[in-house]
PDB file of C-alpha atoms in Angstrom:
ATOM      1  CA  UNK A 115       0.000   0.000   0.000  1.00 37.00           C
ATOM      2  CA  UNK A 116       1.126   3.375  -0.928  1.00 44.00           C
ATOM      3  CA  UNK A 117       1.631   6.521   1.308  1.00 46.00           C
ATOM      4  CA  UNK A 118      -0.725   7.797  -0.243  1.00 46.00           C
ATOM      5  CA  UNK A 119      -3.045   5.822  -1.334  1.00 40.00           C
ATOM      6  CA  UNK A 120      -5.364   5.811   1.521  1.00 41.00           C
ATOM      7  CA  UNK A 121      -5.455   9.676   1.448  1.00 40.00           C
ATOM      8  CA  UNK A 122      -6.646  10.109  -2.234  1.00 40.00           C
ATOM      9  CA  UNK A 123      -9.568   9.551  -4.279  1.00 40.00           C
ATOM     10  CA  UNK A 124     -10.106   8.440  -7.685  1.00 40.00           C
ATOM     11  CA  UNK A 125     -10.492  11.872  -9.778  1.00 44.00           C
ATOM     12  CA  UNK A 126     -13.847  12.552 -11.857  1.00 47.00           C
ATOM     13  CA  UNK A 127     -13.083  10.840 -15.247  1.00 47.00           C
ATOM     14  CA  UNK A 128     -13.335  14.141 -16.781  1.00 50.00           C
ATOM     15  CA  UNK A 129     -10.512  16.164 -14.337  1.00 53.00           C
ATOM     16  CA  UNK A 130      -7.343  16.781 -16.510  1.00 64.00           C
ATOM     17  CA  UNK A 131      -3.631  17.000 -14.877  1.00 83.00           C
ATOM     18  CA  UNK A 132      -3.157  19.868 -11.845  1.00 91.00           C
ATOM     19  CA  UNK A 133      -0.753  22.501 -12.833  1.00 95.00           C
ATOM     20  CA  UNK A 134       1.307  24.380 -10.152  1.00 97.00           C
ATOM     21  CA  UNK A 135       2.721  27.101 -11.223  1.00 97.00           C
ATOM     22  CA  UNK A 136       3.892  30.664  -8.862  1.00 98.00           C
ATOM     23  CA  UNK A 137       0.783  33.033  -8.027  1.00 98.00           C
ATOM     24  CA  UNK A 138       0.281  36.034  -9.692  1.00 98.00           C
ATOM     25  CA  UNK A 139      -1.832  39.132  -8.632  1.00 97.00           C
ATOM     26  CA  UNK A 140      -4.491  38.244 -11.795  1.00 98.00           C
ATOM     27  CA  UNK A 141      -5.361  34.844  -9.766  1.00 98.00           C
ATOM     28  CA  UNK A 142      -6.452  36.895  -6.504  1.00 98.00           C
ATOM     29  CA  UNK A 143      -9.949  36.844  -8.285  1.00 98.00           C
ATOM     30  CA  UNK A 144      -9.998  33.354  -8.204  1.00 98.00           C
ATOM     31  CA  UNK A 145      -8.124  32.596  -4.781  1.00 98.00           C
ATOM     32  CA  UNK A 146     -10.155  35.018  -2.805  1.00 97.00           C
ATOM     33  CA  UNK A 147     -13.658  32.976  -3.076  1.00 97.00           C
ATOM     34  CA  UNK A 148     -12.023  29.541  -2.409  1.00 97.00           C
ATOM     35  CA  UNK A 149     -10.009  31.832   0.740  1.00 95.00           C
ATOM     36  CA  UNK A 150     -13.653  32.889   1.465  1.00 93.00           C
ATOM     37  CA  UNK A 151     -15.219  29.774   1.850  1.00 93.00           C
ATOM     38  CA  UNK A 152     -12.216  27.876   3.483  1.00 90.00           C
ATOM     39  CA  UNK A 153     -11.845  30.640   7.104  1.00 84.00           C
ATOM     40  CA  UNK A 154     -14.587  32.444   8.433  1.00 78.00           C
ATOM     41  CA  UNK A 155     -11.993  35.313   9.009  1.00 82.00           C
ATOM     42  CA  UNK A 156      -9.837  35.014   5.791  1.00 88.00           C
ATOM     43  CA  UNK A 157      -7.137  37.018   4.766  1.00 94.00           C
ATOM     44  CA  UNK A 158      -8.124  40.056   2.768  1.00 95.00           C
ATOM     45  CA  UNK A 159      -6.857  40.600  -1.448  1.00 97.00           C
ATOM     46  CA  UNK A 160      -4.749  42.925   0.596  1.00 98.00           C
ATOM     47  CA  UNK A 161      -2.662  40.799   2.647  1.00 97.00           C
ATOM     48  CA  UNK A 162      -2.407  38.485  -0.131  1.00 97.00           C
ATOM     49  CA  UNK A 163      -1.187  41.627  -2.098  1.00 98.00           C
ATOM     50  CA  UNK A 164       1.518  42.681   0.304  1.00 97.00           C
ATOM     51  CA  UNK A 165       2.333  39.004   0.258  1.00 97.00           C
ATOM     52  CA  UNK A 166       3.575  38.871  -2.901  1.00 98.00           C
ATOM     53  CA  UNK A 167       4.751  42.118  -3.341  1.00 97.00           C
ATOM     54  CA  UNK A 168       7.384  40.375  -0.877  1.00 96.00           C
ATOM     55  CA  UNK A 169       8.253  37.187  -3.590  1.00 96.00           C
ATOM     56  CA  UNK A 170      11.015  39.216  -5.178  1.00 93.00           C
ATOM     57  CA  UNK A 171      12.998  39.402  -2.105  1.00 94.00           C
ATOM     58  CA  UNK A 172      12.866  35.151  -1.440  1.00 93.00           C
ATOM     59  CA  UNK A 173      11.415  35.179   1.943  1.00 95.00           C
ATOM     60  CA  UNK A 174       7.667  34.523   0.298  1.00 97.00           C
ATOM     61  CA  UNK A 175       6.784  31.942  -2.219  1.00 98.00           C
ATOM     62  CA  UNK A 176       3.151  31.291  -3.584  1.00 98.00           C
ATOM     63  CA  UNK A 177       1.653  28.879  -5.801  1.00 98.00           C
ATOM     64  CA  UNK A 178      -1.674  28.231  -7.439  1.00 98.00           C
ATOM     65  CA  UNK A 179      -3.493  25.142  -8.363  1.00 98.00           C
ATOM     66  CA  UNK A 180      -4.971  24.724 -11.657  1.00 97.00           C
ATOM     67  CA  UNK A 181      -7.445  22.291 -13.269  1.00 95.00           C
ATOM     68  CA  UNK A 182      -7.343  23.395 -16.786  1.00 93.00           C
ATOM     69  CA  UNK A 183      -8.273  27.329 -16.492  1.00 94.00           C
ATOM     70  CA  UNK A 184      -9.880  27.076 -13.153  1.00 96.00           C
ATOM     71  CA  UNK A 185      -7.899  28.009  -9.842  1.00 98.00           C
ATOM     72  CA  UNK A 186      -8.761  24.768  -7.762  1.00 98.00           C
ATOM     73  CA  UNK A 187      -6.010  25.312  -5.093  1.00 98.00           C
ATOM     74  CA  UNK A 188      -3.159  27.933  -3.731  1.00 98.00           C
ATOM     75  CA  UNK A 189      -0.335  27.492  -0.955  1.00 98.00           C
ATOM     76  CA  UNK A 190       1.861  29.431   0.599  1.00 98.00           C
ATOM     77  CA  UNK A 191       5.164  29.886   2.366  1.00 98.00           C
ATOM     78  CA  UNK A 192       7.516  32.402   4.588  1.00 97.00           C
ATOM     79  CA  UNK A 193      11.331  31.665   4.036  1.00 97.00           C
ATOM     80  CA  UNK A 194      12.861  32.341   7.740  1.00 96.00           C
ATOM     81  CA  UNK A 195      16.665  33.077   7.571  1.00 94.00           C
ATOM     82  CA  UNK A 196      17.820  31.494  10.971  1.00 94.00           C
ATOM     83  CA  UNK A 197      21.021  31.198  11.924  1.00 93.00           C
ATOM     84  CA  UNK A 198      21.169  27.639  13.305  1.00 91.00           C
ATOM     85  CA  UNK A 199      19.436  26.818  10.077  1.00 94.00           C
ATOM     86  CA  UNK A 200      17.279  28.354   7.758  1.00 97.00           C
ATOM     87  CA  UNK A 201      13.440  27.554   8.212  1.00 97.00           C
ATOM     88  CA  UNK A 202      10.344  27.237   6.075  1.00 98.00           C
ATOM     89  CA  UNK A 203       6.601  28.115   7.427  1.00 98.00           C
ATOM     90  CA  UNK A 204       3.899  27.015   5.569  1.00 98.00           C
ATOM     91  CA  UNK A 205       1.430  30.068   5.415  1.00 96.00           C
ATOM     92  CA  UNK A 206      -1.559  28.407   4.161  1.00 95.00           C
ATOM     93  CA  UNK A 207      -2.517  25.712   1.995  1.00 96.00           C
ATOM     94  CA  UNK A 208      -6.121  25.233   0.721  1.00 96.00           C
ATOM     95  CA  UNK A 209      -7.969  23.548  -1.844  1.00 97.00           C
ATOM     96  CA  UNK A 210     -11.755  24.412  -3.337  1.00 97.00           C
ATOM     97  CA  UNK A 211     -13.964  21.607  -1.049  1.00 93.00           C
ATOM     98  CA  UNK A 212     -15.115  20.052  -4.872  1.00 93.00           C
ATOM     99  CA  UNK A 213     -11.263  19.415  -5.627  1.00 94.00           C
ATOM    100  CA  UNK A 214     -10.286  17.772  -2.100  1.00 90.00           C
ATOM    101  CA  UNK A 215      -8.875  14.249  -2.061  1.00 88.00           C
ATOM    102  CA  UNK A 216      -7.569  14.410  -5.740  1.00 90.00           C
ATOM    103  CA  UNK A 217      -4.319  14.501  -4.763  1.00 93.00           C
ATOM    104  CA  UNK A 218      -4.292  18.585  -5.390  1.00 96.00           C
ATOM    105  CA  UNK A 219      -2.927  19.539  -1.803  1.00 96.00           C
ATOM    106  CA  UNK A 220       0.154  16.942  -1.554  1.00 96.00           C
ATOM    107  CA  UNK A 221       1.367  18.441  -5.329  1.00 97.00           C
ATOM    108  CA  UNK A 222       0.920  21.538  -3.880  1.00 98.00           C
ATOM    109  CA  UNK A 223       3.314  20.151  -0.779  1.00 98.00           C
ATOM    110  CA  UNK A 224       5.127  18.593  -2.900  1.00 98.00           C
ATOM    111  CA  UNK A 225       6.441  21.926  -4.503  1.00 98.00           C
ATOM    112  CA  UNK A 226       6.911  23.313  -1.213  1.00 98.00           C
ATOM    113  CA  UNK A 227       9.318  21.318   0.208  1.00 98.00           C
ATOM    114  CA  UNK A 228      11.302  20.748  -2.872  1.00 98.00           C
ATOM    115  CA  UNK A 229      11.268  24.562  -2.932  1.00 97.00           C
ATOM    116  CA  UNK A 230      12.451  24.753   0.780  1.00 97.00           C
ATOM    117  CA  UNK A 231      14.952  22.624   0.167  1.00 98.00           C
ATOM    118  CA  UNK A 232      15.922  24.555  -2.833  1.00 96.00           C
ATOM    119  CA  UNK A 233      16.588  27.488  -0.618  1.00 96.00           C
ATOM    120  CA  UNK A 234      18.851  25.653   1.719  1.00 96.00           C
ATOM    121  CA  UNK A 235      15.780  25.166   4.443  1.00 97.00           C
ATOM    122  CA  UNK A 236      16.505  22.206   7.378  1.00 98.00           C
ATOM    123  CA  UNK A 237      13.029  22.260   8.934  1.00 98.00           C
ATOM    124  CA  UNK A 238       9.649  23.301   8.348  1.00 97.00           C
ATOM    125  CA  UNK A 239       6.350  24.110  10.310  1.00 98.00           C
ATOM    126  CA  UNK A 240       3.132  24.960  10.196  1.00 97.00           C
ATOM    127  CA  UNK A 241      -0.241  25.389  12.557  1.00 95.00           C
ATOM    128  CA  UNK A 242      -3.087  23.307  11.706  1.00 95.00           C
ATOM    129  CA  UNK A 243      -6.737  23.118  13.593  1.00 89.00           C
ATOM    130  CA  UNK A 244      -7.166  20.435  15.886  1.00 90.00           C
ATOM    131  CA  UNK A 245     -10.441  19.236  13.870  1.00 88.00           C
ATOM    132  CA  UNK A 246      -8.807  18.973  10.988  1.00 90.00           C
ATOM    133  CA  UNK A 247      -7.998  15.594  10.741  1.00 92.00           C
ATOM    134  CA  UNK A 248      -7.358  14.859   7.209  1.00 92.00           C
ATOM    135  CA  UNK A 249      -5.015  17.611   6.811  1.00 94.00           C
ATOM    136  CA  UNK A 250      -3.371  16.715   9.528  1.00 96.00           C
ATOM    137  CA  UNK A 251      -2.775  13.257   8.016  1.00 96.00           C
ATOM    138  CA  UNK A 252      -1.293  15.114   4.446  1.00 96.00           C
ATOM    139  CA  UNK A 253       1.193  16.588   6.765  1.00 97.00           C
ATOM    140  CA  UNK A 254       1.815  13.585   8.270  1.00 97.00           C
ATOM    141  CA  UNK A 255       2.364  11.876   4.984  1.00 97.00           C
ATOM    142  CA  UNK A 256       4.876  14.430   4.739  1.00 98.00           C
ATOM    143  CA  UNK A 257       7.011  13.621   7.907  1.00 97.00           C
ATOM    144  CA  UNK A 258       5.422  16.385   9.809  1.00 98.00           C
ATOM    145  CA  UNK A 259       4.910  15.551  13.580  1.00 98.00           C
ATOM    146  CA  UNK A 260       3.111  17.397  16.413  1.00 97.00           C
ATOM    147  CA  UNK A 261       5.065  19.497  18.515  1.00 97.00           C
ATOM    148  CA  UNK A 262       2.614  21.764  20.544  1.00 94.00           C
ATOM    149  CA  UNK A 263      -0.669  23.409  20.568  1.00 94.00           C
ATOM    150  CA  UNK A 264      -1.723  27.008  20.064  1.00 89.00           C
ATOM    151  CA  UNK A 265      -4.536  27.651  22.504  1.00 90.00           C
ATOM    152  CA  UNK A 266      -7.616  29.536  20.815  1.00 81.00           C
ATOM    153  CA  UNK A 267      -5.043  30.480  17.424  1.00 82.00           C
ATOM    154  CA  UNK A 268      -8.119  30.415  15.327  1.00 76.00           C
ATOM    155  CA  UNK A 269     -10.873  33.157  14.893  1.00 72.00           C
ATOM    156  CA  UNK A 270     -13.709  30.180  16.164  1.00 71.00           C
ATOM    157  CA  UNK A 271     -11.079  29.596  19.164  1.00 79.00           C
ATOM    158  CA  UNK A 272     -10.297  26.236  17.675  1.00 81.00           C
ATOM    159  CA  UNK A 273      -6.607  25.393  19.077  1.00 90.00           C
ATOM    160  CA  UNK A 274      -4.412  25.168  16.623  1.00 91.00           C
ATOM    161  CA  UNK A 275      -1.379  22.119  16.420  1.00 95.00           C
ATOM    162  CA  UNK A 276       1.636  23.020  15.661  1.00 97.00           C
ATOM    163  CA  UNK A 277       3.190  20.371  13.492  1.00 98.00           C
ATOM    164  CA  UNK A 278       7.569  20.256  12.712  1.00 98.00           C
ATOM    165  CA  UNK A 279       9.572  18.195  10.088  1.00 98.00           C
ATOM    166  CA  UNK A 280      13.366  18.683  10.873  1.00 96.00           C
ATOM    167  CA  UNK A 281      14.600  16.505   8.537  1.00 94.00           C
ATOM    168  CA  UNK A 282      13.915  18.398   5.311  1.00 96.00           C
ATOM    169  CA  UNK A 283      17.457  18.896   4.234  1.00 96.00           C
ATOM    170  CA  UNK A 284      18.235  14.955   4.376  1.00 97.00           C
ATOM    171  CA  UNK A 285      18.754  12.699   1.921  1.00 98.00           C
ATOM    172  CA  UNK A 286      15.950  10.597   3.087  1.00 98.00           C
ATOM    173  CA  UNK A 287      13.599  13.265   3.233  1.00 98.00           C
ATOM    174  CA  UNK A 288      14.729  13.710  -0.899  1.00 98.00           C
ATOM    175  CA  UNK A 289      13.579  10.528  -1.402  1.00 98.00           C
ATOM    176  CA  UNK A 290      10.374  10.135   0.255  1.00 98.00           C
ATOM    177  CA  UNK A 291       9.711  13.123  -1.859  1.00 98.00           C
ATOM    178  CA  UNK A 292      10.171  10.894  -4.736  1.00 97.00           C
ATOM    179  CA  UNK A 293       8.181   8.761  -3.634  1.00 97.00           C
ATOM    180  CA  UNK A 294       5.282  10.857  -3.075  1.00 96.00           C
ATOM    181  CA  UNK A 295       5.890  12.092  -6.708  1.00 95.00           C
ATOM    182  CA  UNK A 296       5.901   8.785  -8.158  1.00 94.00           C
ATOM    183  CA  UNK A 297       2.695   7.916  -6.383  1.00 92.00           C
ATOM    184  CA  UNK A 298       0.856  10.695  -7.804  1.00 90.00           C
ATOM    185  CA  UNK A 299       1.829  10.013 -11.051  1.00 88.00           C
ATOM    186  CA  UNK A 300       0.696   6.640 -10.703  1.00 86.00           C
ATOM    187  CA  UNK A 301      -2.094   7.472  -9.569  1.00 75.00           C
ATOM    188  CA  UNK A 302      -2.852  10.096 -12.807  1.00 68.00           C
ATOM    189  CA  UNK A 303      -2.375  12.793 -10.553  1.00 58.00           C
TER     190      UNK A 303
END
């Protein structure tokens, strides 16, 4: 059985391949609705502006999802120069509900740690709520591992887990990346 395979549905017959590619400002019409529906408090165009008016520099990175011309996905992620090593924090990652469990979030992972790595990143981290158990797998799948909780983080005072992976600059980490890949494109992915 696959690492992924329990996490994954079979994809309408009719879905074509997912595309990541960087955001641009044009796709804020298309992010903010699927932001909308995903948080009750979501970040505003703003935020998402200032975001990645901040790309250039390397300490942001943002990518979209597409299925065909449609925006299905977006994720994003802070680069955090450290000097015991540098650090990646995974900003936000969400997927339109109709588009979950088509493997759309892990290729969106996927090209988030290999970027990470890319940048010369050892760990990463992220908050996730504490009823959000599928995600939680994902990260999981992805050699994250609880590390704490963030009491009331969220706007419904949901905690919030905070999940690590400190392995991300390993060899072994490079190949369960791989692996991950391969499964997806097994998969059709």
């Amino acid at each position: 059985m696959s690492i992924l395979s329990n996490r994954l549905r079979r994809s309408h017959p009719d879905a074509g391949p997912i595309v990541i590619e960087p955001m641009r400002r044009r796709d804020l019409k298309a992010v903010m609705p699927i932001e909308d529906a995903a948080y009750p408090t979501s970040w505003s165009r703003r935020i998402f502006e200032t975001e990645l008016d901040q790309v250039g520099n390397g300490s942001r990175y943002y990518l979209v999802a597409r299925d065909g011309r449609d925006i299905v996905g977006y994720a994003g992620l802070w680069h955090v120069i450290d000097p015991d090593g540098d650090q990646a924090h995974i900003t936000n990652i969400v997927v339109d509900e109709a588009h979950r469990r088509r493997g759309v979030a892990s290729r969106l992972m996927l090209d988030l740690a290999r970027t990470a790595r890319s940048r010369g990143c050892v760990a990463w981290t992220l908050e996730v709520r504490a009823g959000s158990t599928g995600a939680q797998e994902l990260y999981r799948v992805f050699g994250f591992a609880p590390a704490g909780i963030r009491r009331r983080y969220y706007d419904n005072v949901e905690d919030a887990i905070v999940m690590w992976c400190h392995d991300l600059a390993t060899d072994e980490y490079a190949a369960r990346l791989d692996t991950i890949e391969r499964e997806l494109q097994e998969d059709g992915r």
